[in-house]
Tab-separated table of C-alpha atoms and ligand atoms in Angstrom:
chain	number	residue	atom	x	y	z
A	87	UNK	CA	103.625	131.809	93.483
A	88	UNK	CA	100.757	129.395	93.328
A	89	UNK	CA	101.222	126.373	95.587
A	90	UNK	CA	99.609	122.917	94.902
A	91	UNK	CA	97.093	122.188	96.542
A	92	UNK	CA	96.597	119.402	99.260
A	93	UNK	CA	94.421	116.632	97.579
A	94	UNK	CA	92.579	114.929	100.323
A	95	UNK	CA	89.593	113.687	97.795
A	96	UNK	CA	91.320	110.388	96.977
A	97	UNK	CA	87.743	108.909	97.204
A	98	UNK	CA	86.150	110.922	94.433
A	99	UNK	CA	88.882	109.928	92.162
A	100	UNK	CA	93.088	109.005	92.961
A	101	UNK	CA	95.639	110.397	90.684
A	102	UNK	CA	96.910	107.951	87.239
A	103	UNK	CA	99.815	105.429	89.018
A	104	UNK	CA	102.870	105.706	86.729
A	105	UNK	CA	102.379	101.841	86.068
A	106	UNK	CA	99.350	102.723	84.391
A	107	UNK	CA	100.592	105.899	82.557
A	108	UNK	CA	103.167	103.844	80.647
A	109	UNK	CA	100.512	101.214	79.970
A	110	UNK	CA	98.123	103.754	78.442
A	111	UNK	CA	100.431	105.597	76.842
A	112	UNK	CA	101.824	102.350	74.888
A	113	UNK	CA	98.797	101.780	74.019
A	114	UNK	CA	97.685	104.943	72.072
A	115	UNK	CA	100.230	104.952	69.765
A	116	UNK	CA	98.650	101.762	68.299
A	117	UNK	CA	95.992	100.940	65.884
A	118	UNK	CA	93.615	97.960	65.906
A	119	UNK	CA	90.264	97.265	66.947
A	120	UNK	CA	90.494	94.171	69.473
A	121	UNK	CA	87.521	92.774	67.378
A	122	UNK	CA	89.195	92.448	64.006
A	123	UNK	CA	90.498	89.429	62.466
A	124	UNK	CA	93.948	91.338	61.144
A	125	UNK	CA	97.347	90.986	62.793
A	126	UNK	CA	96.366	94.675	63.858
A	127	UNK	CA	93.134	93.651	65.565
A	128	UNK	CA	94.889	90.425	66.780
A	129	UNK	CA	97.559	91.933	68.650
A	130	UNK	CA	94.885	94.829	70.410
A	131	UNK	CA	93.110	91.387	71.175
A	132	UNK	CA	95.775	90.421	73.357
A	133	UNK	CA	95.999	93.119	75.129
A	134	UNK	CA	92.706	93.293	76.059
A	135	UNK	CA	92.741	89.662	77.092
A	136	UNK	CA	96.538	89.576	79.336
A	137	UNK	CA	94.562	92.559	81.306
A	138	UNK	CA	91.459	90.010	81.725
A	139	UNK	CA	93.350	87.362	82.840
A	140	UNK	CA	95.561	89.526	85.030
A	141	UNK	CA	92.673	91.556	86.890
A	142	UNK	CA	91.158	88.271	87.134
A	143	UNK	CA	93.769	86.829	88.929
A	144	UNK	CA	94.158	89.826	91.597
A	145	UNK	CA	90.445	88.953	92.005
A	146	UNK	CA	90.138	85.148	92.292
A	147	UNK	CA	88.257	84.460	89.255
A	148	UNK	CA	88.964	83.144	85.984
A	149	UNK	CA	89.102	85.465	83.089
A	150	UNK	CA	86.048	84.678	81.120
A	151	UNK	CA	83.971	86.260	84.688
A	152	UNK	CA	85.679	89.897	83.959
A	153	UNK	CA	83.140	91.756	81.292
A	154	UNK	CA	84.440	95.437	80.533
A	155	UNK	CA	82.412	98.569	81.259
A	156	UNK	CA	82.712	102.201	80.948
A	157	UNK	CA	83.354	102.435	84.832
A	158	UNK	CA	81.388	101.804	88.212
A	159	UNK	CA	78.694	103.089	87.642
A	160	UNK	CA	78.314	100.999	83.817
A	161	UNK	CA	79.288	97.896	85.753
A	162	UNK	CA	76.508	98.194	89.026
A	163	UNK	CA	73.715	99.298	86.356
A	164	UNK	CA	74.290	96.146	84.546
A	165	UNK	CA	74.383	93.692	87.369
A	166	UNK	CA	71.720	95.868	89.581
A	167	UNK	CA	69.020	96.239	86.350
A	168	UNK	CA	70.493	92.839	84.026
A	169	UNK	CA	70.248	90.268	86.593
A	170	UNK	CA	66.628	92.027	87.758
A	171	UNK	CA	65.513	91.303	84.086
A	172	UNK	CA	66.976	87.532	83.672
A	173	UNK	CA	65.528	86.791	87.218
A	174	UNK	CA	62.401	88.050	86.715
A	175	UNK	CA	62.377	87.155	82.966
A	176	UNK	CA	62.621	83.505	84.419
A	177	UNK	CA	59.991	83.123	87.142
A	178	UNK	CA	57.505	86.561	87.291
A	179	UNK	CA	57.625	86.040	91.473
A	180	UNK	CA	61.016	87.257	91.314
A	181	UNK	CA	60.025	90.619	92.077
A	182	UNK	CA	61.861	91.594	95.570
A	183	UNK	CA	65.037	93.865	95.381
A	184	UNK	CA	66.798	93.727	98.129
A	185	UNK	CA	69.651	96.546	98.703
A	186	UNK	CA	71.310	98.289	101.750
A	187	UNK	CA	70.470	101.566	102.331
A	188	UNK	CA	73.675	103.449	102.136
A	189	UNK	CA	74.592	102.714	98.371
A	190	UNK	CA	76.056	104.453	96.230
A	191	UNK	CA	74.124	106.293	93.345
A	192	UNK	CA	75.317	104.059	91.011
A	193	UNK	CA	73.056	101.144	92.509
A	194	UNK	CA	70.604	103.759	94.482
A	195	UNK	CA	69.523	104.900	91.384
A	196	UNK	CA	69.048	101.432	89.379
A	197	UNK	CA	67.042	100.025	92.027
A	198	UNK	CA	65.023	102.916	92.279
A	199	UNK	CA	64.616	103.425	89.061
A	200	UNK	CA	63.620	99.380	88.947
A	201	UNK	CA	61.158	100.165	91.222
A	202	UNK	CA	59.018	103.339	89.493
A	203	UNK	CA	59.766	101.788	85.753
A	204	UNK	CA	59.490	98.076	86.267
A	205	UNK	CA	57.285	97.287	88.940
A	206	UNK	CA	60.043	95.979	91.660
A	207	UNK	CA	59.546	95.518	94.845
A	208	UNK	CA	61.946	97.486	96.651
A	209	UNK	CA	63.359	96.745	100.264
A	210	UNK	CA	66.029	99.398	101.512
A	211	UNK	CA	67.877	97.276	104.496
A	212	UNK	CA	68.663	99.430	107.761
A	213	UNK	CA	72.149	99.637	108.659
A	214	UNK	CA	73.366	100.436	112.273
A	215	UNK	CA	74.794	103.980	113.882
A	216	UNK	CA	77.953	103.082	111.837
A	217	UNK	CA	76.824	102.458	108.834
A	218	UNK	CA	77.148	98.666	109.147
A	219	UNK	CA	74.521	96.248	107.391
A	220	UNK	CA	72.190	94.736	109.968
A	221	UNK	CA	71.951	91.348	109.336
A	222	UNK	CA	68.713	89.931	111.070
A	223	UNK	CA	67.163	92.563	108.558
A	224	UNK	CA	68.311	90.849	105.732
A	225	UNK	CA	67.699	87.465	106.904
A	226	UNK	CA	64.212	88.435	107.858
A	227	UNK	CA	63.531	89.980	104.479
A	228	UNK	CA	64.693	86.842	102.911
A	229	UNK	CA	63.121	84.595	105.059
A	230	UNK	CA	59.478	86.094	104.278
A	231	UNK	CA	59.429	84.902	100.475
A	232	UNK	CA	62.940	83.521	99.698
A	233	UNK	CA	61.465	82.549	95.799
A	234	UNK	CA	60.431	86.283	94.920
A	235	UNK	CA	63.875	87.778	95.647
A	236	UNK	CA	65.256	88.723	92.469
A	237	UNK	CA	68.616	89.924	93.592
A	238	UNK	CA	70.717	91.543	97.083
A	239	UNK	CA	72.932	94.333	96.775
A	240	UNK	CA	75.041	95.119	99.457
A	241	UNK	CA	78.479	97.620	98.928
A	242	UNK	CA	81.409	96.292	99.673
A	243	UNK	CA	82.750	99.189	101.454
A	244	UNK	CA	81.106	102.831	101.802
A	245	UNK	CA	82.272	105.877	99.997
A	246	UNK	CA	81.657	108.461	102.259
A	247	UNK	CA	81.868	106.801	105.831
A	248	UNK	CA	83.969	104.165	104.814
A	249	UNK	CA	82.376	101.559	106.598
A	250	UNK	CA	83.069	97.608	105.538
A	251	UNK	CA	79.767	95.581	105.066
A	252	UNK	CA	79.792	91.793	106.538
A	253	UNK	CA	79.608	90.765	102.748
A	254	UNK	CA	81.050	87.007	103.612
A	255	UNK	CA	78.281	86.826	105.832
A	256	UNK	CA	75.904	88.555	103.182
A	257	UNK	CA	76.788	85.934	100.850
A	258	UNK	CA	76.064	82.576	102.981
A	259	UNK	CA	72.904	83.629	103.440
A	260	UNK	CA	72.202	84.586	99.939
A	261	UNK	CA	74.102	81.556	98.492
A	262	UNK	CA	71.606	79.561	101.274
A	263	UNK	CA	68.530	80.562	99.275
A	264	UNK	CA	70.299	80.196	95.694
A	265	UNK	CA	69.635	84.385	95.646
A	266	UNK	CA	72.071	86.320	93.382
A	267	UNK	CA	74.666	89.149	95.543
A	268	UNK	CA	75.828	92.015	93.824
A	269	UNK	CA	78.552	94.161	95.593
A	270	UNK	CA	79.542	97.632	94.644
A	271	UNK	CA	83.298	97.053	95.624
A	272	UNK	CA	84.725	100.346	93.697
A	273	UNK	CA	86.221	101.435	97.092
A	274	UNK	CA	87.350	98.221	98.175
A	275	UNK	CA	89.247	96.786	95.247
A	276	UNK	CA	92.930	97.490	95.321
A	277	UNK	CA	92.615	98.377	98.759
A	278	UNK	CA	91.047	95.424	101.152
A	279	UNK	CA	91.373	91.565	100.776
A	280	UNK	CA	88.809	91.264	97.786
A	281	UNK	CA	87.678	87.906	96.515
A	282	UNK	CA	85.271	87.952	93.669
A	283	UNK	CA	84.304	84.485	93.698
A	284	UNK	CA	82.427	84.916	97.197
A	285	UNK	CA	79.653	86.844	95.741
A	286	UNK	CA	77.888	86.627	92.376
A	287	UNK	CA	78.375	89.704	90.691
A	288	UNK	CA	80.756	92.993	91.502
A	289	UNK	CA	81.319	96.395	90.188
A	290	UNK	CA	85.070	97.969	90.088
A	291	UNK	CA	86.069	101.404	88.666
A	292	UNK	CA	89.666	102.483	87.115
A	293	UNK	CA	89.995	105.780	88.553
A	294	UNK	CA	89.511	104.332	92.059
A	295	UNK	CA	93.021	102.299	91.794
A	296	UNK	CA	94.983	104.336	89.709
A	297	UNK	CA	93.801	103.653	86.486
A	298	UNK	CA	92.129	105.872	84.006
A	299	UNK	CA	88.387	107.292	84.389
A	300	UNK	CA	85.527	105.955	82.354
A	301	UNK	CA	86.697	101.992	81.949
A	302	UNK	CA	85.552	99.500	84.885
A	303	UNK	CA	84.762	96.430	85.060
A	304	UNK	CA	82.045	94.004	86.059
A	305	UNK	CA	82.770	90.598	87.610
A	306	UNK	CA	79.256	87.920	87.275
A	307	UNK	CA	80.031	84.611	88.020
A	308	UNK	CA	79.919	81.947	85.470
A	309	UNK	CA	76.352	80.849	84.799
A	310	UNK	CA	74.510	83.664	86.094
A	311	UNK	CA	71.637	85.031	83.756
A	312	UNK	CA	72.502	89.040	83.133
A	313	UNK	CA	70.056	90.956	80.544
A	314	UNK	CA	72.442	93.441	78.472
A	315	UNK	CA	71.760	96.982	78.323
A	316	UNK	CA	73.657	98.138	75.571
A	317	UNK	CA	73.052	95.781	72.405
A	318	UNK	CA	75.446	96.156	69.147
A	319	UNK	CA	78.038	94.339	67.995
A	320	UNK	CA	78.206	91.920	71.028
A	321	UNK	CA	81.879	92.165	71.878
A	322	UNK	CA	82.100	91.081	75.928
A	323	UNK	CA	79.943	87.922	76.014
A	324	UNK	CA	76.822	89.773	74.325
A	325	UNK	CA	76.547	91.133	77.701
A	326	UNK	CA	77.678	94.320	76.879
A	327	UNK	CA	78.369	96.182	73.370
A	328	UNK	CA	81.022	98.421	72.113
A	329	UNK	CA	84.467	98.430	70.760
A	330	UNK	CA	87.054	97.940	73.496
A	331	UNK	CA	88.915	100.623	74.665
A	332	UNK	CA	91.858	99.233	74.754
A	333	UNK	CA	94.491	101.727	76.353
A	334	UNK	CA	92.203	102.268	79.260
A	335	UNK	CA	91.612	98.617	79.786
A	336	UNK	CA	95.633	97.868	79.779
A	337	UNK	CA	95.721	101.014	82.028
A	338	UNK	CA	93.324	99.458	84.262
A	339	UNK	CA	94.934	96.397	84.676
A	340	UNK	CA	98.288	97.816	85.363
A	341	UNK	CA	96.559	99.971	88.329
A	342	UNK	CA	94.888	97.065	89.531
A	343	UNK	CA	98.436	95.256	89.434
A	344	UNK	CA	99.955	97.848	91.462
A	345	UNK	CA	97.471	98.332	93.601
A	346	UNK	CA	97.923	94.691	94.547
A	347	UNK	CA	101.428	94.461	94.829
A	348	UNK	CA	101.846	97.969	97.376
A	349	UNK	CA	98.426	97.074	99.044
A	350	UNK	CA	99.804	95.247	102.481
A	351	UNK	CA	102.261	98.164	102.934
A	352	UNK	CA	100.048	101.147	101.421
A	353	UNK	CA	96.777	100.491	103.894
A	354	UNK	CA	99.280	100.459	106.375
A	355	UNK	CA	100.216	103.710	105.886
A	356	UNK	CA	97.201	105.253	105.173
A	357	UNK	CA	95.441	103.529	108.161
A	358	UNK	CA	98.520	105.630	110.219
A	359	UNK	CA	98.302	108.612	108.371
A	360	UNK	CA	94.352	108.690	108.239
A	361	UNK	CA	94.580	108.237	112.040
A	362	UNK	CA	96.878	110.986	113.272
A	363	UNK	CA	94.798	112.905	110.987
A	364	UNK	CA	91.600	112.200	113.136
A	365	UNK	CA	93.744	113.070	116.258
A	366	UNK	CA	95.212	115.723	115.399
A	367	UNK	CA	91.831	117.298	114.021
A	368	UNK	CA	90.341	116.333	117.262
A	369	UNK	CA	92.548	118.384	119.250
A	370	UNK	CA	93.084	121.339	117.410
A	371	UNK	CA	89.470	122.275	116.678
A	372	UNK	CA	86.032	121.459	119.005
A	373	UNK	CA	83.179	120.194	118.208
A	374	UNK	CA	84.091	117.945	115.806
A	375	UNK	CA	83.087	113.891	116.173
A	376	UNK	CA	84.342	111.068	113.992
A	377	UNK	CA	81.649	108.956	111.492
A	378	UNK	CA	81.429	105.687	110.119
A	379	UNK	CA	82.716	102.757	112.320
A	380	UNK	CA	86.519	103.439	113.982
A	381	UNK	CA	87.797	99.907	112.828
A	382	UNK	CA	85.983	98.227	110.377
A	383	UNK	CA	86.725	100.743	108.111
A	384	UNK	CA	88.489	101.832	104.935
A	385	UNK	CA	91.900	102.673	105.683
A	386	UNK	CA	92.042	105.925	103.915
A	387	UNK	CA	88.754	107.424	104.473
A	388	UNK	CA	88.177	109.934	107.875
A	389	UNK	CA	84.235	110.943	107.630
A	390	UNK	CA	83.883	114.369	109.904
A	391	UNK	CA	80.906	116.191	111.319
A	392	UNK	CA	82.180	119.849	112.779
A	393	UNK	CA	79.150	120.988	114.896
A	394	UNK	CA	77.752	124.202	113.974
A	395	UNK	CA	79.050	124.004	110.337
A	396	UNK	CA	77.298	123.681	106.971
A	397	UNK	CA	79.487	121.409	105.244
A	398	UNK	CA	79.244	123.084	101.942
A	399	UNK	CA	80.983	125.932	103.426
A	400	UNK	CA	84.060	124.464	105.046
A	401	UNK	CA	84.469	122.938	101.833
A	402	UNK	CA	84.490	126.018	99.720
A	403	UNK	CA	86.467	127.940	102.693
A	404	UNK	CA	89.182	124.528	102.783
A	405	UNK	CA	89.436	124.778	98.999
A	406	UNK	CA	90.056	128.557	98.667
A	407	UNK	CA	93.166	127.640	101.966
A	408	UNK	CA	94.778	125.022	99.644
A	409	UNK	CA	93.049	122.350	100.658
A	410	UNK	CA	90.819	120.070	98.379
A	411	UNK	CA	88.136	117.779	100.050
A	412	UNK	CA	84.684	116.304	99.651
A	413	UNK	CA	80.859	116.160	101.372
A	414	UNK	CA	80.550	113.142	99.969
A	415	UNK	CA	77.420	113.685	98.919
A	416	UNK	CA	75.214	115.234	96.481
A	417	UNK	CA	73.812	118.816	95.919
A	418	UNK	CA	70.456	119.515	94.520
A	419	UNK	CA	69.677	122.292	92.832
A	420	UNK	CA	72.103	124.299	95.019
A	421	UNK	CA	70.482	122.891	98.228
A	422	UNK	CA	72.739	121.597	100.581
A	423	UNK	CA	71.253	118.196	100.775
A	424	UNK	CA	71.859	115.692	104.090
A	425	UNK	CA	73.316	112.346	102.768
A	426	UNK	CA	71.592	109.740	102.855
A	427	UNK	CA	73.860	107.557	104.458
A	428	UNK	CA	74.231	109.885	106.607
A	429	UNK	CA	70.138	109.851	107.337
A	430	UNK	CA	70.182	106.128	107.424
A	431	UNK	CA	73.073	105.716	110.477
A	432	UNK	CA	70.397	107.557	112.652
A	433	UNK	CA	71.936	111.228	112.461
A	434	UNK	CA	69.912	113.962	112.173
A	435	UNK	CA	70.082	116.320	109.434
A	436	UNK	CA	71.412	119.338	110.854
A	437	UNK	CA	74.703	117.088	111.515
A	438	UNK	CA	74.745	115.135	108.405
A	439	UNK	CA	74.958	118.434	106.171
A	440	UNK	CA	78.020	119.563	109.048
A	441	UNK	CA	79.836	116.943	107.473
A	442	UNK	CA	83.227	116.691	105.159
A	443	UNK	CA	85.043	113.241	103.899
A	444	UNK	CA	88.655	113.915	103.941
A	445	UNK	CA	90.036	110.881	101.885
A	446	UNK	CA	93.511	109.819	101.855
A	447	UNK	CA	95.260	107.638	98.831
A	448	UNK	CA	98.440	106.484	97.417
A	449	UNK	CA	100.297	110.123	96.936
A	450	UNK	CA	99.046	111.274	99.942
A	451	UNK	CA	101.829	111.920	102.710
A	452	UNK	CA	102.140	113.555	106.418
A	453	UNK	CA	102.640	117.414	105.430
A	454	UNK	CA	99.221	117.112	103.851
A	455	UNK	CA	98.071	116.285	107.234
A	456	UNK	CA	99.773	119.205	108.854
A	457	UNK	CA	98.572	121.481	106.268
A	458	UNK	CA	94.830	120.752	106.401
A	459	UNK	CA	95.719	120.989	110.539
A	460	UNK	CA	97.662	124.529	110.049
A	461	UNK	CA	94.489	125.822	107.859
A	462	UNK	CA	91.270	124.008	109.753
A	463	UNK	CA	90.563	126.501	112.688
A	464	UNK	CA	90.286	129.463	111.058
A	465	UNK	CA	88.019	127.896	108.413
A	466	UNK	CA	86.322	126.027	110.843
A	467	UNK	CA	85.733	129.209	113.021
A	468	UNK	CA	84.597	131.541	109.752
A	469	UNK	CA	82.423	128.694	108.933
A	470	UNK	CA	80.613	128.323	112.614
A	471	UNK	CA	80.425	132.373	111.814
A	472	UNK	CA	77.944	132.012	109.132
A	473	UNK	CA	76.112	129.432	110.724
A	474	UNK	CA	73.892	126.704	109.485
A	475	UNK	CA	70.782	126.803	107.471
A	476	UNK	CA	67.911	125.304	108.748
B	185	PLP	N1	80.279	103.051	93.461
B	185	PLP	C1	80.979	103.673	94.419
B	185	PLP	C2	81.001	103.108	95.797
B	185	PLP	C3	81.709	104.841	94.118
B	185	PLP	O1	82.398	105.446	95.083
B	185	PLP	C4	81.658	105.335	92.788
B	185	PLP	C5	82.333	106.604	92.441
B	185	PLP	O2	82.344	107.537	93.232
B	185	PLP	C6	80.922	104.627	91.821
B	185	PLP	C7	80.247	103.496	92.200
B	185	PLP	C8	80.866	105.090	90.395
B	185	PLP	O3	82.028	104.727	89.689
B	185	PLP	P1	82.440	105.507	88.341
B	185	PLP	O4	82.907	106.874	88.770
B	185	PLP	O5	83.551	104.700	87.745
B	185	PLP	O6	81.258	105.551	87.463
């Protein structure tokens, strides 16, 4: 008989919360475009606008500062590329992008991308062994030419090491210079103490909290100049087109709610959980030394180098013992690629590409724990067998 397996990929994506299962599947049943005039229309409408005003609550900002995207990544290409654009659009100087080396894709890839296509000038900020922002960098970088910054970037927590960036401290010293912060907080919402109205913009994701995939939002704080992307039919502000979807945007509200309400008690738990499960992986198997920083950290997130390893294949030999898990980073073409977040703490590649992300979440519980332990030396032993490449 097939067993299910142990889901310790909670980062990647955390399964539907029943709150949001009944909210989406309400929803489906019903017809009406939120943009119609019709009773219909009217009643998707208000749908779409109790989830506004209730994700903007959770958040600290009023309702009209919530604009509706497709997911994360939607929501950071927007603020990362739209407020380049208006900033730029304004005053030419406004060149500088400013972002913290251990992004996520989702921004890594804008500001790159703003860099080759646009003419940006790019500044990737160091970060320390943990993976924490430094911020004399910053404040040096701003200090040289404060008036051709276009915008900062800075995550508000890191998806694979887990690592929580000084963002109050980010945004005094942006807000000092009148510079625009964006924060990638898809891993922090639902999960630490978030308040959207310290930064300018932010980026959340629904199948982070419990919510469905492909709907996210993007917080930007009334007042601030964002280019759209996607032009049409100007439904959210004419900062973004397309008919709402409205079952995943009541789904993502209810997740968000949730997440709110069991947050205190739910990091908690994971923060125990995630930490026997560092202990207990420490002593069964050798070689093996924690990532990220120990307490400024994401509660569910335990980053792992295993010495000898290539990650890729204590993943495959985990998944084929029951046991589902993550690099946390990309593969290219096949090649097992070090992360660069990895790169940018100061490790060197041989370690970064021994790594796994075992990420805990809301269903998670101890037995998965003792599983993972029960199965780990043997794949950890078949996988030192086979070596690393080089
Ligand atoms: N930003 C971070 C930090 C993430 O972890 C992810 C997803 O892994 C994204 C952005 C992208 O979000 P989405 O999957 O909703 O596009």
């Amino acid at each position: 008989m097939a067993t299910t397996p142990v889901y310790l990929d909670h980062a990647a994506t955390t399964p539907l919360r029943p709150e949001a299962l009944a909210a989406i599947t309400a929803e489906l049943g019903e017809v009406g475009n939120p943009s119609s005039l019709h009773a219909s229309g009217r009643r998707a409408r208000r749908v779409v606008e109790e989830s506004r005003e209730s994700i903007a609550a959770h958040l600290g900002v009023s309702a009209g500062e919530v604009v509706f995207t497709s997911g994360g990544t939607e929501a950071d290409n927007l603020a990362v590329k739209g407020i380049y654009r208006a900033r730029r659009g304004a005053d030419d100087r406004r060149r500088r992008v400013l972002a913290s080396a251990v992004e996520h894709h989702a921004v890594l890839d804008p500001v790159q991308w703003l860099g080759d296509a646009e003419q940006a000038d790019v500044s990737w900020l160091a970060v320390d062994d943990l993976g924490r922002l430094r911020l004399e960098w910053l404040e040096k970088e701003i200090a040289a030419a404060p008036e051709t910054v276009a915008l900062v970037t800075v995550m508000w927590a890191n998806n694979e090491v887990g690592t929580i960036q000084p963002i109050a401290e980010v945004a005094a010293l942006c807000a000092e210079h009148g510079i625009p912060l964006h924060t990638d907080a898809v891993q922090a919402v639902g999960t630490l103490d978030v308040d959207a109205g310290t930064v300018d913009s932010l980026a959340l994701s629904g199948h982070k909290v419990g919510g469905p995939h492909g709907v996210g939002a993007v917080v930007l704080r009334r007042g601030l100049a964002v280019e759209p992307l996607i032009h049409g039919g100007g439904q959210e502000r004419d900062v973004r087109s397309g008919t709402l979807d409205t079952p995943a945007i009541a789904g993502l509200a209810a997740a968000v709610g949730a997440s709110m309400r069991d947050r205190g008690e739910r990091v908690e738990r994971l923060r125990e959980l995630r930490d026997a499960l560092v202990a207990d992986v420490l002593a069964t198997v050798d070689g093996v030394t924690r990532n990220g920083d120990p307490h400024d950290c994401l509660p569910g997130i335990a980053h792992l180098s295993f010495e000898g390893c290539e990650g890729d294949a204590l993943l495959l030999l985990l998944d084929a013992a029951g046991v589902e898990c993550s690099r946390g980073s990309a593969c290219s073409a096949g090649v097992p690629q070090p992360s660069h977040v990895l790169l940018a703490m100061g490790m060197d590649p041989v370690a970064a590409r021994s790594s796994l992300r075992l990420s805990l979440g809301h269903t998670s519980t101890r037995a998965d724990i003792d599983r993972l332990v029960e199965v780990l030396p043997a794949v950890v032993a078949r996988a030192r067998r086979a070596g690393t490449a080089r």
